[in-house]
Amino acid sequence: MLRRRPPRSASADDLLTTLGRLTAQAREGAEKQRARVELAEALQREMLPAVLPGTPGLRAAATYAPARHGLDIGGDWYDGFPLPDGSLAFCVGDVQGHDVEAAAFMGQIRFGLRAVAGHAADPGEVLSRANDLLLSVDCGLFATCTFVRFDPVAWELTSARAGHVPGIWATTDGRSGIADDPGGLPLGIVRGESYPVTRHRFATAGAFVLLTDGVVEGPSFPIEAGLSQVTRLVSANADGDPATVADVAMSVAEFTGHTDDSAVLVLRFDAAAPRAG
């Protein structure tokens, strides 16, 4: 009767060779991932505006924070630019997905909104046209967005939302709230979507804050708690400069346990001057 020999055990050299090969593969994969993250972050920061527009009585500031672990970067943005009629446009948004593809798509949306806004009458029309434009390129991604237009003559802010988290307002006399205005679907989902427009009048000095969900929502915080916390902090700092308001709003992100990137844009306005006559 023949006996089977037990399988030959791997030598120490064989084990070390295998371990070295697996380590090299892991290192190569980690380096590729790190390179993609660094590229996404560079794209993100280069596409965000260095300066935001303003007008006498209205100052703007914004801040952006990359994902805590560097893997979810690339989706959030803010922007601000003057329009041909003398009004100012501002927007905040969040692309579904992350990494280089999301950062590149974010750039497409940002420049698409700028192109459309010069020929559209109100924020709802801007979002509707931008939505159809994005669907025409068929990239497979979508984005949430809030777009606002400030009229320095009427001293009025008109806004529209595409599936985005609501804004927050606070005045220097102690009033504050969540601007949970009606909205439509995110950009890039359904062609022909409409976006209701809401008007906000500023009779008292204060701040209007746009943000992304990374600021107010995460494993440790439901979005309601995050919005409540930001509202409290913005109200307590409503008479401060816009950069300070942006920083205190962004500080809430540290408590949410979020892994996403996040952005905050603040419009700090004075009271409207009384109209003559």
mmCIF file of N, CA and C in Angstrom, residues 36-168:
data_model
loop_
_atom_site.group_PDB
_atom_site.id
_atom_site.type_symbol
_atom_site.label_atom_id
_atom_site.label_comp_id
_atom_site.label_asym_id
_atom_site.label_seq_id
_atom_site.Cartn_x
_atom_site.Cartn_y
_atom_site.Cartn_z
ATOM 1 N N ARG A 36 -4.788 59.756 -7.434
ATOM 2 C CA ARG A 36 -6.123 60.168 -7.877
ATOM 3 C C ARG A 36 -6.732 61.156 -6.898
ATOM 4 N N VAL A 37 -6.540 60.927 -5.608
ATOM 5 C CA VAL A 37 -7.066 61.850 -4.603
ATOM 6 C C VAL A 37 -6.397 63.212 -4.731
ATOM 7 N N GLU A 38 -5.077 63.227 -4.899
ATOM 8 C CA GLU A 38 -4.352 64.490 -5.029
ATOM 9 C C GLU A 38 -4.776 65.239 -6.290
ATOM 10 N N LEU A 39 -4.998 64.496 -7.381
ATOM 11 C CA LEU A 39 -5.453 65.124 -8.616
ATOM 12 C C LEU A 39 -6.849 65.704 -8.436
ATOM 13 N N ALA A 40 -7.750 64.948 -7.785
ATOM 14 C CA ALA A 40 -9.108 65.439 -7.552
ATOM 15 C C ALA A 40 -9.084 66.694 -6.689
ATOM 16 N N GLU A 41 -8.249 66.690 -5.640
ATOM 17 C CA GLU A 41 -8.181 67.865 -4.766
ATOM 18 C C GLU A 41 -7.628 69.065 -5.512
ATOM 19 N N ALA A 42 -6.621 68.842 -6.345
ATOM 20 C CA ALA A 42 -6.053 69.951 -7.128
ATOM 21 C C ALA A 42 -7.088 70.511 -8.097
ATOM 22 N N LEU A 43 -7.821 69.614 -8.791
ATOM 23 C CA LEU A 43 -8.875 70.070 -9.689
ATOM 24 C C LEU A 43 -9.924 70.870 -8.928
ATOM 25 N N GLN A 44 -10.305 70.354 -7.766
ATOM 26 C CA GLN A 44 -11.332 71.006 -6.970
ATOM 27 C C GLN A 44 -10.926 72.421 -6.599
ATOM 28 N N ARG A 45 -9.742 72.561 -6.051
ATOM 29 C CA ARG A 45 -9.316 73.870 -5.558
ATOM 30 C C ARG A 45 -9.067 74.848 -6.705
ATOM 31 N N GLU A 46 -8.559 74.360 -7.823
ATOM 32 C CA GLU A 46 -8.310 75.247 -8.956
ATOM 33 C C GLU A 46 -9.611 75.748 -9.569
ATOM 34 N N MET A 47 -10.682 74.960 -9.476
ATOM 35 C CA MET A 47 -11.950 75.349 -10.076
ATOM 36 C C MET A 47 -12.773 76.262 -9.173
ATOM 37 N N LEU A 48 -12.492 76.294 -7.884
ATOM 38 C CA LEU A 48 -13.242 77.174 -6.993
ATOM 39 C C LEU A 48 -12.713 78.603 -7.122
ATOM 40 N N PRO A 49 -13.602 79.596 -7.114
ATOM 41 C CA PRO A 49 -13.163 80.981 -7.318
ATOM 42 C C PRO A 49 -12.334 81.494 -6.154
ATOM 43 N N ALA A 50 -11.290 82.251 -6.470
ATOM 44 C CA ALA A 50 -10.447 82.833 -5.423
ATOM 45 C C ALA A 50 -11.105 84.040 -4.779
ATOM 46 N N VAL A 51 -11.959 84.742 -5.528
ATOM 47 C CA VAL A 51 -12.619 85.959 -5.050
ATOM 48 C C VAL A 51 -14.094 85.886 -5.401
ATOM 49 N N LEU A 52 -14.945 86.318 -4.474
ATOM 50 C CA LEU A 52 -16.382 86.392 -4.719
ATOM 51 C C LEU A 52 -16.795 87.845 -4.899
ATOM 52 N N PRO A 53 -17.787 88.112 -5.737
ATOM 53 C CA PRO A 53 -18.191 89.498 -5.967
ATOM 54 C C PRO A 53 -18.966 90.070 -4.788
ATOM 55 N N GLY A 54 -19.055 91.378 -4.745
ATOM 56 C CA GLY A 54 -19.829 92.064 -3.727
ATOM 57 C C GLY A 54 -20.341 93.376 -4.276
ATOM 58 N N THR A 55 -21.095 94.077 -3.458
ATOM 59 C CA THR A 55 -21.626 95.381 -3.833
ATOM 60 C C THR A 55 -21.795 96.150 -2.535
ATOM 61 N N PRO A 56 -21.853 97.493 -2.571
ATOM 62 C CA PRO A 56 -22.046 98.237 -1.319
ATOM 63 C C PRO A 56 -23.232 97.697 -0.523
ATOM 64 N N GLY A 57 -22.953 97.260 0.694
ATOM 65 C CA GLY A 57 -23.999 96.700 1.542
ATOM 66 C C GLY A 57 -24.114 95.200 1.502
ATOM 67 N N LEU A 58 -23.361 94.550 0.603
ATOM 68 C CA LEU A 58 -23.391 93.087 0.544
ATOM 69 C C LEU A 58 -21.967 92.568 0.357
ATOM 70 N N ARG A 59 -21.527 91.716 1.284
ATOM 71 C CA ARG A 59 -20.215 91.077 1.197
ATOM 72 C C ARG A 59 -20.409 89.565 1.222
ATOM 73 N N ALA A 60 -19.543 88.867 0.495
ATOM 74 C CA ALA A 60 -19.646 87.409 0.408
ATOM 75 C C ALA A 60 -18.334 86.762 0.804
ATOM 76 N N ALA A 61 -18.422 85.574 1.388
ATOM 77 C CA ALA A 61 -17.239 84.783 1.728
ATOM 78 C C ALA A 61 -17.623 83.313 1.667
ATOM 79 N N ALA A 62 -16.647 82.465 1.434
ATOM 80 C CA ALA A 62 -16.918 81.025 1.348
ATOM 81 C C ALA A 62 -15.733 80.252 1.880
ATOM 82 N N THR A 63 -15.992 79.014 2.249
ATOM 83 C CA THR A 63 -14.923 78.121 2.686
ATOM 84 C C THR A 63 -15.242 76.711 2.218
ATOM 85 N N TYR A 64 -14.192 75.947 1.972
ATOM 86 C CA TYR A 64 -14.329 74.572 1.505
ATOM 87 C C TYR A 64 -13.430 73.677 2.349
ATOM 88 N N ALA A 65 -13.914 72.487 2.718
ATOM 89 C CA ALA A 65 -13.124 71.520 3.473
ATOM 90 C C ALA A 65 -13.134 70.195 2.734
ATOM 91 N N PRO A 66 -11.964 69.631 2.417
ATOM 92 C CA PRO A 66 -11.926 68.328 1.743
ATOM 93 C C PRO A 66 -12.396 67.227 2.677
ATOM 94 N N ALA A 67 -12.673 66.075 2.114
ATOM 95 C CA ALA A 67 -13.105 64.928 2.916
ATOM 96 C C ALA A 67 -12.066 64.594 3.970
ATOM 97 N N ARG A 68 -12.537 64.173 5.106
ATOM 98 C CA ARG A 68 -11.639 63.924 6.239
ATOM 99 C C ARG A 68 -10.594 62.862 5.921
ATOM 100 N N HIS A 69 -10.969 61.827 5.174
ATOM 101 C CA HIS A 69 -10.037 60.739 4.873
ATOM 102 C C HIS A 69 -9.513 60.803 3.448
ATOM 103 N N GLY A 70 -9.858 61.871 2.721
ATOM 104 C CA GLY A 70 -9.292 62.068 1.399
ATOM 105 C C GLY A 70 -9.869 61.214 0.294
ATOM 106 N N LEU A 71 -10.830 60.356 0.582
ATOM 107 C CA LEU A 71 -11.341 59.444 -0.444
ATOM 108 C C LEU A 71 -12.616 59.957 -1.107
ATOM 109 N N ASP A 72 -13.307 60.897 -0.456
ATOM 110 C CA ASP A 72 -14.595 61.357 -0.967
ATOM 111 C C ASP A 72 -14.527 62.777 -1.506
ATOM 112 N N ILE A 73 -13.366 63.202 -1.965
ATOM 113 C CA ILE A 73 -13.201 64.558 -2.455
ATOM 114 C C ILE A 73 -13.726 64.688 -3.868
ATOM 115 N N GLY A 74 -14.104 65.888 -4.252
ATOM 116 C CA GLY A 74 -14.378 66.144 -5.652
ATOM 117 C C GLY A 74 -15.788 66.560 -5.980
ATOM 118 N N GLY A 75 -16.727 66.528 -5.037
ATOM 119 C CA GLY A 75 -18.110 66.770 -5.405
ATOM 120 C C GLY A 75 -18.660 68.148 -5.099
ATOM 121 N N ASP A 76 -18.179 68.828 -4.066
ATOM 122 C CA ASP A 76 -18.802 70.061 -3.604
ATOM 123 C C ASP A 76 -18.158 71.289 -4.244
ATOM 124 N N TRP A 77 -18.982 72.311 -4.477
ATOM 125 C CA TRP A 77 -18.429 73.556 -5.022
ATOM 126 C C TRP A 77 -19.279 74.743 -4.580
ATOM 127 N N TYR A 78 -18.686 75.935 -4.741
ATOM 128 C CA TYR A 78 -19.413 77.198 -4.584
ATOM 129 C C TYR A 78 -18.933 78.134 -5.678
ATOM 130 N N ASP A 79 -19.719 79.161 -5.963
ATOM 131 C CA ASP A 79 -19.345 80.108 -7.009
ATOM 132 C C ASP A 79 -20.096 81.413 -6.794
ATOM 133 N N GLY A 80 -19.576 82.468 -7.371
ATOM 134 C CA GLY A 80 -20.223 83.770 -7.345
ATOM 135 C C GLY A 80 -19.693 84.609 -8.489
ATOM 136 N N PHE A 81 -20.581 85.336 -9.185
ATOM 137 C CA PHE A 81 -20.153 86.115 -10.338
ATOM 138 C C PHE A 81 -21.199 87.182 -10.660
ATOM 139 N N PRO A 82 -20.763 88.307 -11.241
ATOM 140 C CA PRO A 82 -21.715 89.356 -11.629
ATOM 141 C C PRO A 82 -22.461 88.968 -12.900
ATOM 142 N N LEU A 83 -23.688 89.459 -13.021
ATOM 143 C CA LEU A 83 -24.512 89.223 -14.204
ATOM 144 C C LEU A 83 -24.596 90.504 -15.045
ATOM 145 N N PRO A 84 -24.927 90.377 -16.320
ATOM 146 C CA PRO A 84 -24.930 91.540 -17.212
ATOM 147 C C PRO A 84 -25.845 92.683 -16.766
ATOM 148 N N ASP A 85 -26.923 92.380 -16.021
ATOM 149 C CA ASP A 85 -27.854 93.435 -15.616
ATOM 150 C C ASP A 85 -27.445 94.129 -14.326
ATOM 151 N N GLY A 86 -26.265 93.799 -13.791
ATOM 152 C CA GLY A 86 -25.786 94.434 -12.563
ATOM 153 C C GLY A 86 -26.092 93.654 -11.300
ATOM 154 N N SER A 87 -26.890 92.608 -11.382
ATOM 155 C CA SER A 87 -27.151 91.759 -10.221
ATOM 156 C C SER A 87 -25.998 90.786 -10.028
ATOM 157 N N LEU A 88 -26.017 90.073 -8.910
ATOM 158 C CA LEU A 88 -24.961 89.116 -8.579
ATOM 159 C C LEU A 88 -25.556 87.718 -8.447
ATOM 160 N N ALA A 89 -24.835 86.729 -8.945
ATOM 161 C CA ALA A 89 -25.273 85.333 -8.844
ATOM 162 C C ALA A 89 -24.346 84.571 -7.911
ATOM 163 N N PHE A 90 -24.927 83.687 -7.110
ATOM 164 C CA PHE A 90 -24.164 82.833 -6.212
ATOM 165 C C PHE A 90 -24.787 81.435 -6.253
ATOM 166 N N CYS A 91 -23.951 80.418 -6.091
ATOM 167 C CA CYS A 91 -24.487 79.058 -6.036
ATOM 168 C C CYS A 91 -23.584 78.151 -5.219
ATOM 169 N N VAL A 92 -24.199 77.110 -4.714
ATOM 170 C CA VAL A 92 -23.507 76.050 -3.983
ATOM 171 C C VAL A 92 -24.073 74.737 -4.488
ATOM 172 N N GLY A 93 -23.223 73.717 -4.630
ATOM 173 C CA GLY A 93 -23.725 72.445 -5.121
ATOM 174 C C GLY A 93 -22.883 71.262 -4.708
ATOM 175 N N ASP A 94 -23.402 70.076 -5.013
ATOM 176 C CA ASP A 94 -22.768 68.822 -4.603
ATOM 177 C C ASP A 94 -23.017 67.775 -5.679
ATOM 178 N N VAL A 95 -21.939 67.269 -6.275
ATOM 179 C CA VAL A 95 -22.040 66.245 -7.309
ATOM 180 C C VAL A 95 -22.139 64.867 -6.671
ATOM 181 N N GLN A 96 -23.016 64.026 -7.215
ATOM 182 C CA GLN A 96 -23.096 62.627 -6.778
ATOM 183 C C GLN A 96 -21.822 61.927 -7.243
ATOM 184 N N GLY A 97 -21.204 61.169 -6.316
ATOM 185 C CA GLY A 97 -19.947 60.518 -6.643
ATOM 186 C C GLY A 97 -18.769 61.372 -6.206
ATOM 187 N N HIS A 98 -17.601 60.813 -6.322
ATOM 188 C CA HIS A 98 -16.403 61.490 -5.851
ATOM 189 C C HIS A 98 -15.239 61.201 -6.792
ATOM 190 N N ASP A 99 -14.062 61.627 -6.400
ATOM 191 C CA ASP A 99 -12.830 61.384 -7.137
ATOM 192 C C ASP A 99 -12.742 62.303 -8.355
ATOM 193 N N VAL A 100 -11.857 61.963 -9.276
ATOM 194 C CA VAL A 100 -11.543 62.843 -10.391
ATOM 195 C C VAL A 100 -12.767 63.093 -11.269
ATOM 196 N N GLU A 101 -13.564 62.057 -11.515
ATOM 197 C CA GLU A 101 -14.730 62.210 -12.383
ATOM 198 C C GLU A 101 -15.705 63.237 -11.813
ATOM 199 N N ALA A 102 -15.936 63.183 -10.496
ATOM 200 C CA ALA A 102 -16.852 64.135 -9.871
ATOM 201 C C ALA A 102 -16.288 65.547 -9.933
ATOM 202 N N ALA A 103 -14.976 65.690 -9.720
ATOM 203 C CA ALA A 103 -14.362 67.014 -9.784
ATOM 204 C C ALA A 103 -14.487 67.602 -11.186
ATOM 205 N N ALA A 104 -14.279 66.773 -12.202
ATOM 206 C CA ALA A 104 -14.402 67.245 -13.583
ATOM 207 C C ALA A 104 -15.851 67.617 -13.899
ATOM 208 N N PHE A 105 -16.816 66.798 -13.435
ATOM 209 C CA PHE A 105 -18.228 67.091 -13.670
ATOM 210 C C PHE A 105 -18.633 68.364 -12.943
ATOM 211 N N MET A 106 -18.076 68.568 -11.744
ATOM 212 C CA MET A 106 -18.334 69.798 -11.006
ATOM 213 C C MET A 106 -17.932 71.005 -11.836
ATOM 214 N N GLY A 107 -16.776 70.922 -12.510
ATOM 215 C CA GLY A 107 -16.330 72.021 -13.358
ATOM 216 C C GLY A 107 -17.294 72.269 -14.509
ATOM 217 N N GLN A 108 -17.820 71.205 -15.102
ATOM 218 C CA GLN A 108 -18.784 71.358 -16.188
ATOM 219 C C GLN A 108 -20.044 72.075 -15.709
ATOM 220 N N ILE A 109 -20.535 71.682 -14.544
ATOM 221 C CA ILE A 109 -21.751 72.304 -14.010
ATOM 222 C C ILE A 109 -21.501 73.775 -13.702
ATOM 223 N N ARG A 110 -20.387 74.053 -13.044
ATOM 224 C CA ARG A 110 -20.098 75.435 -12.661
ATOM 225 C C ARG A 110 -20.052 76.350 -13.879
ATOM 226 N N PHE A 111 -19.336 75.943 -14.910
ATOM 227 C CA PHE A 111 -19.228 76.789 -16.092
ATOM 228 C C PHE A 111 -20.521 76.784 -16.904
ATOM 229 N N GLY A 112 -21.262 75.671 -16.851
ATOM 230 C CA GLY A 112 -22.556 75.639 -17.510
ATOM 231 C C GLY A 112 -23.529 76.625 -16.876
ATOM 232 N N LEU A 113 -23.543 76.694 -15.545
ATOM 233 C CA LEU A 113 -24.405 77.641 -14.843
ATOM 234 C C LEU A 113 -24.032 79.077 -15.183
ATOM 235 N N ARG A 114 -22.740 79.352 -15.264
ATOM 236 C CA ARG A 114 -22.303 80.704 -15.627
ATOM 237 C C ARG A 114 -22.783 81.077 -17.030
ATOM 238 N N ALA A 115 -22.653 80.129 -17.961
ATOM 239 C CA ALA A 115 -23.048 80.412 -19.336
ATOM 240 C C ALA A 115 -24.553 80.649 -19.439
ATOM 241 N N VAL A 116 -25.335 79.834 -18.741
ATOM 242 C CA VAL A 116 -26.789 79.946 -18.815
ATOM 243 C C VAL A 116 -27.287 81.200 -18.108
ATOM 244 N N ALA A 117 -26.665 81.549 -16.966
ATOM 245 C CA ALA A 117 -27.162 82.651 -16.136
ATOM 246 C C ALA A 117 -27.135 83.992 -16.846
ATOM 247 N N GLY A 118 -26.241 84.151 -17.808
ATOM 248 C CA GLY A 118 -26.189 85.414 -18.528
ATOM 249 C C GLY A 118 -27.359 85.625 -19.459
ATOM 250 N N HIS A 119 -28.169 84.577 -19.695
ATOM 251 C CA HIS A 119 -29.269 84.673 -20.652
ATOM 252 C C HIS A 119 -30.602 84.236 -20.053
ATOM 253 N N ALA A 120 -30.648 83.968 -18.760
ATOM 254 C CA ALA A 120 -31.877 83.492 -18.117
ATOM 255 C C ALA A 120 -32.421 84.563 -17.184
ATOM 256 N N ALA A 121 -33.739 84.572 -17.022
ATOM 257 C CA ALA A 121 -34.384 85.645 -16.280
ATOM 258 C C ALA A 121 -34.318 85.462 -14.761
ATOM 259 N N ASP A 122 -34.363 84.243 -14.285
ATOM 260 C CA ASP A 122 -34.393 84.021 -12.833
ATOM 261 C C ASP A 122 -33.710 82.703 -12.495
ATOM 262 N N PRO A 123 -33.432 82.448 -11.207
ATOM 263 C CA PRO A 123 -32.727 81.228 -10.806
ATOM 264 C C PRO A 123 -33.423 79.943 -11.231
ATOM 265 N N GLY A 124 -34.747 79.925 -11.247
ATOM 266 C CA GLY A 124 -35.450 78.720 -11.673
ATOM 267 C C GLY A 124 -35.186 78.393 -13.126
ATOM 268 N N GLU A 125 -35.168 79.419 -13.959
ATOM 269 C CA GLU A 125 -34.869 79.208 -15.374
ATOM 270 C C GLU A 125 -33.421 78.788 -15.566
ATOM 271 N N VAL A 126 -32.515 79.365 -14.768
ATOM 272 C CA VAL A 126 -31.106 78.971 -14.847
ATOM 273 C C VAL A 126 -30.948 77.481 -14.565
ATOM 274 N N LEU A 127 -31.571 77.004 -13.493
ATOM 275 C CA LEU A 127 -31.445 75.590 -13.145
ATOM 276 C C LEU A 127 -32.106 74.702 -14.190
ATOM 277 N N SER A 128 -33.239 75.123 -14.709
ATOM 278 C CA SER A 128 -33.931 74.313 -15.712
ATOM 279 C C SER A 128 -33.090 74.159 -16.973
ATOM 280 N N ARG A 129 -32.505 75.253 -17.440
ATOM 281 C CA ARG A 129 -31.679 75.179 -18.643
ATOM 282 C C ARG A 129 -30.400 74.380 -18.383
ATOM 283 N N ALA A 130 -29.808 74.592 -17.208
ATOM 284 C CA ALA A 130 -28.589 73.851 -16.881
ATOM 285 C C ALA A 130 -28.876 72.356 -16.772
ATOM 286 N N ASN A 131 -30.038 72.010 -16.236
ATOM 287 C CA ASN A 131 -30.432 70.609 -16.125
ATOM 288 C C ASN A 131 -30.495 69.950 -17.501
ATOM 289 N N ASP A 132 -31.151 70.608 -18.450
ATOM 290 C CA ASP A 132 -31.263 70.041 -19.795
ATOM 291 C C ASP A 132 -29.900 69.981 -20.481
ATOM 292 N N LEU A 133 -29.061 70.967 -20.214
ATOM 293 C CA LEU A 133 -27.715 70.971 -20.792
ATOM 294 C C LEU A 133 -26.908 69.782 -20.292
ATOM 295 N N LEU A 134 -26.973 69.509 -18.999
ATOM 296 C CA LEU A 134 -26.224 68.387 -18.433
ATOM 297 C C LEU A 134 -26.737 67.054 -18.970
ATOM 298 N N LEU A 135 -28.038 66.925 -19.123
ATOM 299 C CA LEU A 135 -28.593 65.681 -19.665
ATOM 300 C C LEU A 135 -28.161 65.466 -21.113
ATOM 301 N N SER A 136 -27.908 66.541 -21.836
ATOM 302 C CA SER A 136 -27.513 66.407 -23.236
ATOM 303 C C SER A 136 -26.121 65.815 -23.391
ATOM 304 N N VAL A 137 -25.244 65.945 -22.360
ATOM 305 C CA VAL A 137 -23.894 65.382 -22.462
ATOM 306 C C VAL A 137 -23.842 63.937 -21.980
ATOM 307 N N ASP A 138 -24.911 63.477 -21.295
ATOM 308 C CA ASP A 138 -25.080 62.065 -20.946
ATOM 309 C C ASP A 138 -23.859 61.481 -20.238
ATOM 310 N N CYS A 139 -23.475 62.125 -19.124
ATOM 311 C CA CYS A 139 -22.298 61.631 -18.397
ATOM 312 C C CYS A 139 -22.674 60.642 -17.297
ATOM 313 N N GLY A 140 -23.954 60.549 -16.944
ATOM 314 C CA GLY A 140 -24.381 59.563 -15.958
ATOM 315 C C GLY A 140 -24.327 60.031 -14.520
ATOM 316 N N LEU A 141 -23.855 61.252 -14.266
ATOM 317 C CA LEU A 141 -23.813 61.786 -12.907
ATOM 318 C C LEU A 141 -24.926 62.818 -12.736
ATOM 319 N N PHE A 142 -25.243 63.132 -11.470
ATOM 320 C CA PHE A 142 -26.193 64.198 -11.200
ATOM 321 C C PHE A 142 -25.661 65.045 -10.058
ATOM 322 N N ALA A 143 -26.305 66.189 -9.828
ATOM 323 C CA ALA A 143 -25.820 67.108 -8.798
ATOM 324 C C ALA A 143 -26.989 67.845 -8.167
ATOM 325 N N THR A 144 -26.876 68.128 -6.875
ATOM 326 C CA THR A 144 -27.801 69.035 -6.210
ATOM 327 C C THR A 144 -27.208 70.439 -6.261
ATOM 328 N N CYS A 145 -28.070 71.443 -6.171
ATOM 329 C CA CYS A 145 -27.574 72.810 -6.307
ATOM 330 C C CYS A 145 -28.605 73.798 -5.776
ATOM 331 N N THR A 146 -28.130 74.879 -5.178
ATOM 332 C CA THR A 146 -28.957 76.054 -4.895
ATOM 333 C C THR A 146 -28.351 77.228 -5.648
ATOM 334 N N PHE A 147 -29.190 77.934 -6.407
ATOM 335 C CA PHE A 147 -28.726 79.082 -7.193
ATOM 336 C C PHE A 147 -29.518 80.304 -6.750
ATOM 337 N N VAL A 148 -28.810 81.394 -6.435
ATOM 338 C CA VAL A 148 -29.477 82.611 -5.982
ATOM 339 C C VAL A 148 -29.003 83.806 -6.806
ATOM 340 N N ARG A 149 -29.876 84.789 -6.932
ATOM 341 C CA ARG A 149 -29.577 86.034 -7.637
ATOM 342 C C ARG A 149 -29.912 87.190 -6.718
ATOM 343 N N PHE A 150 -28.933 88.077 -6.501
ATOM 344 C CA PHE A 150 -29.151 89.234 -5.640
ATOM 345 C C PHE A 150 -29.311 90.482 -6.487
ATOM 346 N N ASP A 151 -30.435 91.183 -6.308
ATOM 347 C CA ASP A 151 -30.725 92.419 -7.022
ATOM 348 C C ASP A 151 -30.392 93.592 -6.097
ATOM 349 N N PRO A 152 -29.317 94.357 -6.388
ATOM 350 C CA PRO A 152 -28.922 95.432 -5.485
ATOM 351 C C PRO A 152 -29.849 96.643 -5.529
ATOM 352 N N VAL A 153 -30.716 96.733 -6.535
ATOM 353 C CA VAL A 153 -31.670 97.841 -6.615
ATOM 354 C C VAL A 153 -32.897 97.537 -5.756
ATOM 355 N N ALA A 154 -33.490 96.371 -5.974
ATOM 356 C CA ALA A 154 -34.654 95.962 -5.168
ATOM 357 C C ALA A 154 -34.234 95.458 -3.793
ATOM 358 N N TRP A 155 -32.934 95.216 -3.596
ATOM 359 C CA TRP A 155 -32.401 94.641 -2.354
ATOM 360 C C TRP A 155 -33.134 93.342 -2.026
ATOM 361 N N GLU A 156 -33.150 92.469 -3.030
ATOM 362 C CA GLU A 156 -33.932 91.239 -2.953
ATOM 363 C C GLU A 156 -33.099 90.063 -3.444
ATOM 364 N N LEU A 157 -33.273 88.939 -2.780
ATOM 365 C CA LEU A 157 -32.598 87.698 -3.173
ATOM 366 C C LEU A 157 -33.658 86.738 -3.715
ATOM 367 N N THR A 158 -33.475 86.263 -4.944
ATOM 368 C CA THR A 158 -34.343 85.226 -5.489
ATOM 369 C C THR A 158 -33.540 83.928 -5.550
ATOM 370 N N SER A 159 -34.166 82.818 -5.207
ATOM 371 C CA SER A 159 -33.427 81.558 -5.112
ATOM 372 C C SER A 159 -34.249 80.405 -5.660
ATOM 373 N N ALA A 160 -33.519 79.363 -6.091
ATOM 374 C CA ALA A 160 -34.148 78.113 -6.545
ATOM 375 C C ALA A 160 -33.254 76.959 -6.124
ATOM 376 N N ARG A 161 -33.880 75.816 -5.827
ATOM 377 C CA ARG A 161 -33.133 74.650 -5.340
ATOM 378 C C ARG A 161 -33.368 73.444 -6.226
ATOM 379 N N ALA A 162 -32.294 72.717 -6.484
ATOM 380 C CA ALA A 162 -32.381 71.463 -7.228
ATOM 381 C C ALA A 162 -31.944 70.332 -6.300
ATOM 382 N N GLY A 163 -32.865 69.864 -5.478
ATOM 383 C CA GLY A 163 -32.591 68.739 -4.589
ATOM 384 C C GLY A 163 -31.567 69.013 -3.504
ATOM 385 N N HIS A 164 -31.268 70.274 -3.243
ATOM 386 C CA HIS A 164 -30.181 70.624 -2.331
ATOM 387 C C HIS A 164 -30.703 70.896 -0.916
ATOM 388 N N VAL A 165 -29.781 70.833 0.058
ATOM 389 C CA VAL A 165 -30.152 71.149 1.441
ATOM 390 C C VAL A 165 -30.561 72.617 1.534
ATOM 391 N N PRO A 166 -31.472 72.962 2.432
ATOM 392 C CA PRO A 166 -31.940 74.352 2.508
ATOM 393 C C PRO A 166 -30.870 75.296 3.036
ATOM 394 N N GLY A 167 -31.048 76.578 2.715
ATOM 395 C CA GLY A 167 -30.176 77.605 3.259
ATOM 396 C C GLY A 167 -30.621 78.010 4.658
ATOM 397 N N ILE A 168 -29.834 78.895 5.264
ATOM 398 C CA ILE A 168 -30.099 79.360 6.629
ATOM 399 C C ILE A 168 -29.971 80.884 6.641
#
